Amino acid sequence: MSGYQGKKNIPRITSDRLLIKGAKIVNDDQSFMADIYMEDGVIKQIGDNLIVPGGVKIIEAHGRMVMPGGIDVHTRFQMPDRGMVAADDFYQGTRAALAGGTTMIVDHVVPEPGVSLVGAFKLWREWADSKSCCDYSLHVDITEWNKGTQEEMESLVKDHGVNSFLVYLAYKDVFQLSDSQIYEVFSVIRDLGAIAQVHAENGDIIAEEQRRILELGITGPEGHVLSRPEEVEAEAVNRSITIANQTNCPLYITKVMSKSAADVIALARKRGAVVYGEPISASLGTDGTHYWSKNWAKAAAFVTSPPLSPDPTTPDYLNSLLSCGDLQVAGSAHCTFQTSQRAVGKDNFTLIPEGTNGTEERMSIIWDKCVVTGKMDENQFVSVTSTNAAKIFNLYPRKGRIAVGSDADLVLWDPDVTKIISAKNHNLAVEYNIFEGMEVRGGPLVVISQGKVVLEEGNLHTTEGCGRFVSRKPFPDHVYKRIKARSRLTELRGVPRGQYDGPVCEVAVTPKVMSTVSSGNVSPTKQQQQSSTHQPVRNLHQSGFSLSGAQVDDNIPRRNTQRIVAPPGGKANITSLG
Amino acid sequence: MTERRETRAEPEEDLPVYLARPGTADQVPRQKYGGMFCSVHDAFERKTIDFDALSVGQKGSRTPRSPRRDTGQEARSPVSDRRVSPSPQQLETRTRKDEEVLQSLEDGKSDRLLIKGGRIVNDDQSFQADIYMEDGVIKQIGDNLIVPGGVKTIEANGKMVIPGGIDIHTHFQMPYRGTTTVDDFAQGSKAALAGGTTMIVDHVIPEPGTSLMEAFDQWRQWADEKSCCDYSLHVDITHWNDSVKQEVDNLIKEKGVNSFHVYMAYKDYYQMNNSELYEIFTFLAERGGIAQVHAENGEIIAEEQARMLQMGITGPEGHVLSRPEEVEAEAVFRAVTIASQTNCPLYVTRVMSKSAADIISQARKKGNVVFGEPITASLGTDGTHYWSKNWAKAASFVTSPPLSPDPTTPDYLNTLLSSGDLSVTGSAHCTFSVAQKAIGKDDFTQIPEGVNGVEERMTLIWDKAVTTGKMDENMFVAVTSTNAAKILNLYPRKGRIAVGSDADLVIWDTDSVSTITAKTHNSAAEYNVFEGMELRGAPTVVICQGKIVLEDGKLHVTSGVGRFIPCSSFPDFAYKRIKARKQLAVLRAVPRGMYDGPVSEFSMSRGGTPSASARSSPTKQPVRNLHQSGFTLSGPPTPDDLPARPPGRRIVVPPGGRSNITSLS
């Protein structure tokens, strides 16, 4: 119904004015009945009996739910991989997204190691601007770490509207960064006010396991999951949380695929870590038993990293954690390859290009698995499909909420429609759909993107290239309020002491522990300048107590110990009472 | 009222009579000392059902190798009935008595020794019996033993006799930048014996790049010259390559080493990366060794240290600030993961924090073969002292991982030790003089690391865990000696009182109270991290290699008598489970026809690890390690046809059943 309009400047034509009547508006906090009037892609009025200009297109909702359009925080459309390109490009991908009720995607820029981040970012912008049918934003992956990288990150945050960077703990010798590098990346990210994302798998162990599995003669897709057991995922999640805590950097775990990894995140959140977990359509909807399929092509279609867990109870478990808030955001990690592309690894599972579909099915699967089963309500559904993502990545309330002034990205949701997912009728370019044959309840009836109806009566009316890049500012409140409070708390101070003047042992020059420490700044005067008698303050979330009260003050380092020092924490010895 | 007598005079008269009396578990009037807050005497004695005392003549059943001695028993038992057990009050005086006697024994046949009337405490049970030992080996256990004349007899008067402690982690005489730790093998093992520990296991630390074998020989030489008690050695792997691999193999096969220690900390020095850990663990699992880890994330620490120094924090508090407990827990988690992947038994040395201990206990609940070793310092004190204004005192607490500044940590670790989540205790005894610690007076990263603890270990655990009711005396034996012996594959030679075991025994006084201070300790260090602590429970007599080395508070040690005890590979305690799992964890490929569809062009520029050539077609269903994923795949998945564009008319039931309500309607 809407023709080509060019991108970024939406011309004022009448179809831009839209009124939804009799809708039940569902936000993440409440649901209420009202009409919505939007103009120029922005919601102008919400309420009853709105005064609107004449000639406005009206959609009668008849009390159906209208919710903010979904935000798919993790896609990899058109991703290059060893000379191949993911089958769904930005056009095909965003079309599928819109068909599923998702009105914004956030794609990952994957610069080849050695390539400039900004350069890669611009390349992705170019691809997306020319093809994307819905608004989009971009995460940038840090695939190597050097001095230049830090400056580029700065420029991306300040000039290009990027506030999230992903690092890989896996893909040894390709993308993987060491713990020290990750520590440094996280420190930089925290200073820039961005979000650190990780692909959490222990690449070292995987490399060893892959070699072992190949030596055993296992070359099929089952080798993929055998060489990447879920423990390895949980380990990496745990490690990245530790580093993030140390650096006081907010952490976002992409692709939570297993129970153990989800448990580690849930535990860390209970301890107070600022960490978010993102299960994906595939991990919420299916499991890894298909890796053992006799049909190579089918088995290969499930290959993604971390792999789907072969434990068939995993999807249910992840849905529960998503419902209770331990996991916050659902993505799709949509990255599809044709069977012929997958067949690159027909004799060696390590060569199979990785990724599964899910951007189209995401909303329906979550509705079916969580809302229909009573795990979550419609409001929680809105939080995990759009609001939380918008908050974490600083798009809120422009996206992820139905409010005056928000973008007119809306979905009229039909909770009763049932659909059988199949590769025959999906909007993707690939032969296999990992959810093949799954019957899901709930789906979008009308999808409005940028104030225009793009899905109506089962027909898609998308416009290639109308998607705008949505830039994101650093220091999202949802994340950084806590981080800021903590950085004030974690200020550390030394203990003011007199100079040690006892004997010092002569030693060989080679220090025992060679850390990257410059010993220039150790002058004792500096110690005394340290402003007087503050007690050391520890991060309360890290250790759960604060040291108070002065220590017993000893004077000379000699055997001066006639007196009996009370053991810290009081005596456990009963005799001291008698 | 002599409790201990010269048996030479009248062996027949001096029977362990009141012990042989059937039904020793009869009511004995209990007496309190020291007011109502003092523990009731005997409170710890009758916990275990005393089967042996109740059933005279069946004693041999528990120790099958013991010679039958029923005749003697029956003959004597009437005598025993006439005797009355001495009142417990006499315990107070008994140690005073025989000072002269002991001295005279030094020259004589002190190799034969009889302990009468002791209550033998093993890790599984306690019972009353006499112990006769000869040539450093326990020869007989039971009542009314027939022993040669002229045997020195110790009257235990119902006190506990426990296997001598095994300190599974010491660093005596450790070289450090041209100097060595102040406690050498003589001083260190002397302190060990004074505390009731009769065997130590030291760490061999080869400099990176040097031969493991040479370092091992060097340590052997040092220990053989000086050690006063039996010892064994762990070897630390500080670098990894094929020649090291060969040496590890030789050490296991020929030298009697079954445990190897790797470091996850000390970046650019000892630290191993994940791949190396994987290889080492895989290799050790093949050869039947135990993998020990120093668990701290060295990379994070290096970054944090640099940050602390930049902030101008140079004192010992920087040590603990740069090594937060999370960093320890992270490394433990990683080590557990790698060990579980490689199916290798893991031993985590120095568990210093709650979080690390929690990870270990979780891993054990998930079925991993992992052992945790808290040390004396982490069980007894905390890290608040790092903020002491006295630099030398603060520095004396510097060890890695650091003591946790959370003052509830020791109590928590003691609880986990009592519940069995942590398995063994060491001391990580590694002492430096103040002058040596002062190397790092302007930079905490240069402070040599290590605390004392070998002497205080047994007493401290008794005080913190047994007197508080967390564990019983049997568990005490398990965590101080038996479990260590099992892990090292020295059981039952060490860690148990049984016929044929080594005569390393301790007579334990549950009531004695002592105050720990650097003034009186046997270590050469000027500071004691437990300074001023008042502890209950102590060894009154320590017997090492069948000789009395501690009596009446006096040590009689001989430097150089300690023997090296070789440990053999594949200790049952760890490897029975590992072996069973190996059989389960066999992986098999799915038999499929060759894929013959189109294949995209691609460049090999990235991705892909070195791969073996494509071999395919084993013919069985995949079996997964049950401990790793908790389920097994059974039944072949439905075979599909070759890939074609529309593969899916049919409706596949989603695995795990549908949660979709519509399918019900």
mmCIF file of C-alpha atoms in Angstrom, chain A residues 32-164:
data_model
loop_
_atom_site.group_PDB
_atom_site.id
_atom_site.type_symbol
_atom_site.label_atom_id
_atom_site.label_comp_id
_atom_site.label_asym_id
_atom_site.label_seq_id
_atom_site.Cartn_x
_atom_site.Cartn_y
_atom_site.Cartn_z
ATOM 1 C CA PHE A 32 -5.144 -0.410 29.012
ATOM 2 C CA MET A 33 -7.754 0.353 26.385
ATOM 3 C CA ALA A 34 -7.177 3.401 24.208
ATOM 4 C CA ASP A 35 -6.924 4.667 20.678
ATOM 5 C CA ILE A 36 -3.563 5.504 19.134
ATOM 6 C CA TYR A 37 -3.009 8.209 16.592
ATOM 7 C CA MET A 38 0.279 8.417 14.777
ATOM 8 C CA GLU A 39 1.683 10.772 12.239
ATOM 9 C CA ASP A 40 5.038 10.888 10.465
ATOM 10 C CA GLY A 41 6.117 7.676 12.091
ATOM 11 C CA VAL A 42 5.625 9.000 15.597
ATOM 12 C CA ILE A 43 2.819 8.375 18.063
ATOM 13 C CA LYS A 44 1.068 11.707 18.522
ATOM 14 C CA GLN A 45 -1.885 10.957 20.719
ATOM 15 C CA ILE A 46 -3.108 8.211 22.939
ATOM 16 C CA GLY A 47 -6.529 8.245 24.523
ATOM 17 C CA ASP A 48 -10.201 7.971 23.868
ATOM 18 C CA ASN A 49 -12.129 10.107 21.436
ATOM 19 C CA LEU A 50 -9.053 11.582 19.880
ATOM 20 C CA ILE A 51 -9.406 14.611 17.675
ATOM 21 C CA VAL A 52 -7.718 13.633 14.464
ATOM 22 C CA PRO A 53 -7.593 15.160 10.993
ATOM 23 C CA GLY A 54 -9.918 13.830 8.404
ATOM 24 C CA GLY A 55 -8.886 11.294 5.807
ATOM 25 C CA VAL A 56 -6.914 9.243 8.237
ATOM 26 C CA LYS A 57 -6.543 5.532 7.717
ATOM 27 C CA ILE A 58 -8.239 3.735 10.559
ATOM 28 C CA ILE A 59 -7.542 0.274 11.851
ATOM 29 C CA GLU A 60 -10.192 -1.249 14.057
ATOM 30 C CA ALA A 61 -8.504 -3.345 16.685
ATOM 31 C CA HIS A 62 -11.674 -4.628 18.296
ATOM 32 C CA GLY A 63 -10.033 -4.914 21.679
ATOM 33 C CA ARG A 64 -7.051 -6.851 20.451
ATOM 34 C CA MET A 65 -3.638 -6.269 21.930
ATOM 35 C CA VAL A 66 -1.383 -3.628 20.452
ATOM 36 C CA MET A 67 2.154 -3.841 21.644
ATOM 37 C CA PRO A 68 5.454 -2.200 20.824
ATOM 38 C CA GLY A 69 7.067 -3.807 17.829
ATOM 39 C CA GLY A 70 9.653 -6.399 18.681
ATOM 40 C CA ILE A 71 13.326 -5.542 18.824
ATOM 41 C CA ASP A 72 15.586 -8.348 17.725
ATOM 42 C CA VAL A 73 18.824 -7.459 19.478
ATOM 43 C CA HIS A 74 20.943 -10.000 17.725
ATOM 44 C CA THR A 75 20.982 -10.639 14.020
ATOM 45 C CA ARG A 76 23.721 -11.377 11.577
ATOM 46 C CA PHE A 77 22.209 -10.608 8.197
ATOM 47 C CA GLN A 78 24.455 -10.722 5.209
ATOM 48 C CA MET A 79 27.384 -11.791 7.378
ATOM 49 C CA PRO A 80 30.504 -12.632 5.435
ATOM 50 C CA ASP A 81 32.114 -15.925 6.307
ATOM 51 C CA ARG A 82 35.173 -17.134 4.458
ATOM 52 C CA GLY A 83 34.142 -15.661 1.186
ATOM 53 C CA MET A 84 30.550 -16.718 1.542
ATOM 54 C CA VAL A 85 27.754 -14.471 2.720
ATOM 55 C CA ALA A 86 24.890 -15.409 4.993
ATOM 56 C CA ALA A 87 21.898 -16.344 2.879
ATOM 57 C CA ASP A 88 19.554 -13.738 4.314
ATOM 58 C CA ASP A 89 20.713 -10.259 3.457
ATOM 59 C CA PHE A 90 19.338 -7.132 5.073
ATOM 60 C CA TYR A 91 16.350 -7.088 2.747
ATOM 61 C CA GLN A 92 15.388 -10.706 3.169
ATOM 62 C CA GLY A 93 16.198 -10.643 6.858
ATOM 63 C CA THR A 94 14.297 -7.536 7.826
ATOM 64 C CA ARG A 95 11.366 -8.700 5.730
ATOM 65 C CA ALA A 96 11.279 -11.892 7.757
ATOM 66 C CA ALA A 97 11.613 -9.868 10.934
ATOM 67 C CA LEU A 98 8.631 -7.694 10.027
ATOM 68 C CA ALA A 99 6.614 -10.747 9.093
ATOM 69 C CA GLY A 100 7.176 -12.006 12.613
ATOM 70 C CA GLY A 101 6.266 -8.747 14.345
ATOM 71 C CA THR A 102 9.781 -7.444 14.846
ATOM 72 C CA THR A 103 10.137 -3.819 13.776
ATOM 73 C CA MET A 104 13.726 -3.202 14.669
ATOM 74 C CA ILE A 105 16.840 -5.290 14.447
ATOM 75 C CA VAL A 106 20.299 -4.807 15.843
ATOM 76 C CA ASP A 107 22.905 -6.406 13.673
ATOM 77 C CA HIS A 108 26.487 -7.313 14.453
ATOM 78 C CA VAL A 109 29.340 -5.746 12.563
ATOM 79 C CA VAL A 110 32.056 -8.386 12.319
ATOM 80 C CA PRO A 111 35.297 -6.817 11.154
ATOM 81 C CA GLU A 112 37.869 -9.278 9.944
ATOM 82 C CA PRO A 113 40.857 -9.133 12.272
ATOM 83 C CA GLY A 114 43.165 -6.497 10.896
ATOM 84 C CA VAL A 115 40.353 -4.432 9.415
ATOM 85 C CA SER A 116 39.396 -1.076 10.848
ATOM 86 C CA LEU A 117 36.325 -1.079 13.060
ATOM 87 C CA VAL A 118 35.043 2.171 11.667
ATOM 88 C CA GLY A 119 35.629 0.935 8.140
ATOM 89 C CA ALA A 120 33.674 -2.225 8.785
ATOM 90 C CA PHE A 121 30.971 -0.228 10.513
ATOM 91 C CA LYS A 122 30.574 1.984 7.456
ATOM 92 C CA LEU A 123 30.414 -1.018 5.188
ATOM 93 C CA TRP A 124 27.595 -2.497 7.249
ATOM 94 C CA ARG A 125 25.824 0.849 7.279
ATOM 95 C CA GLU A 126 25.992 0.924 3.524
ATOM 96 C CA TRP A 127 24.566 -2.590 3.190
ATOM 97 C CA ALA A 128 21.800 -1.953 5.674
ATOM 98 C CA ASP A 129 20.863 1.494 4.428
ATOM 99 C CA SER A 130 20.375 0.212 0.928
ATOM 100 C CA LYS A 131 18.404 -2.871 1.873
ATOM 101 C CA SER A 132 16.888 -2.758 5.316
ATOM 102 C CA CYS A 133 13.090 -2.587 5.480
ATOM 103 C CA CYS A 134 12.914 -1.617 9.149
ATOM 104 C CA ASP A 135 14.897 0.505 11.559
ATOM 105 C CA TYR A 136 18.157 -0.989 12.636
ATOM 106 C CA SER A 137 21.132 -0.376 14.806
ATOM 107 C CA LEU A 138 24.528 -1.995 14.988
ATOM 108 C CA HIS A 139 26.710 -3.728 17.557
ATOM 109 C CA VAL A 140 30.385 -3.829 16.733
ATOM 110 C CA ASP A 141 32.441 -6.932 17.401
ATOM 111 C CA ILE A 142 35.972 -6.514 18.679
ATOM 112 C CA THR A 143 37.914 -9.188 16.890
ATOM 113 C CA GLU A 144 41.378 -8.030 17.818
ATOM 114 C CA TRP A 145 42.844 -5.696 20.370
ATOM 115 C CA ASN A 146 45.485 -3.070 19.934
ATOM 116 C CA LYS A 147 45.987 0.634 20.534
ATOM 117 C CA GLY A 148 44.140 1.684 17.442
ATOM 118 C CA THR A 149 41.126 -0.349 18.433
ATOM 119 C CA GLN A 150 40.583 1.758 21.510
ATOM 120 C CA GLU A 151 40.524 4.975 19.522
ATOM 121 C CA GLU A 152 38.152 3.478 17.001
ATOM 122 C CA MET A 153 35.832 2.379 19.776
ATOM 123 C CA GLU A 154 35.875 5.906 21.098
ATOM 124 C CA SER A 155 35.010 7.303 17.726
ATOM 125 C CA LEU A 156 32.229 4.750 17.225
ATOM 126 C CA VAL A 157 30.659 5.695 20.542
ATOM 127 C CA LYS A 158 31.048 9.436 20.121
ATOM 128 C CA ASP A 159 30.425 9.912 16.437
ATOM 129 C CA HIS A 160 28.599 6.877 15.144
ATOM 130 C CA GLY A 161 25.974 6.006 17.699
ATOM 131 C CA VAL A 162 27.266 2.629 18.787
ATOM 132 C CA ASN A 163 27.060 1.719 22.462
ATOM 133 C CA SER A 164 27.720 -1.980 22.510
#
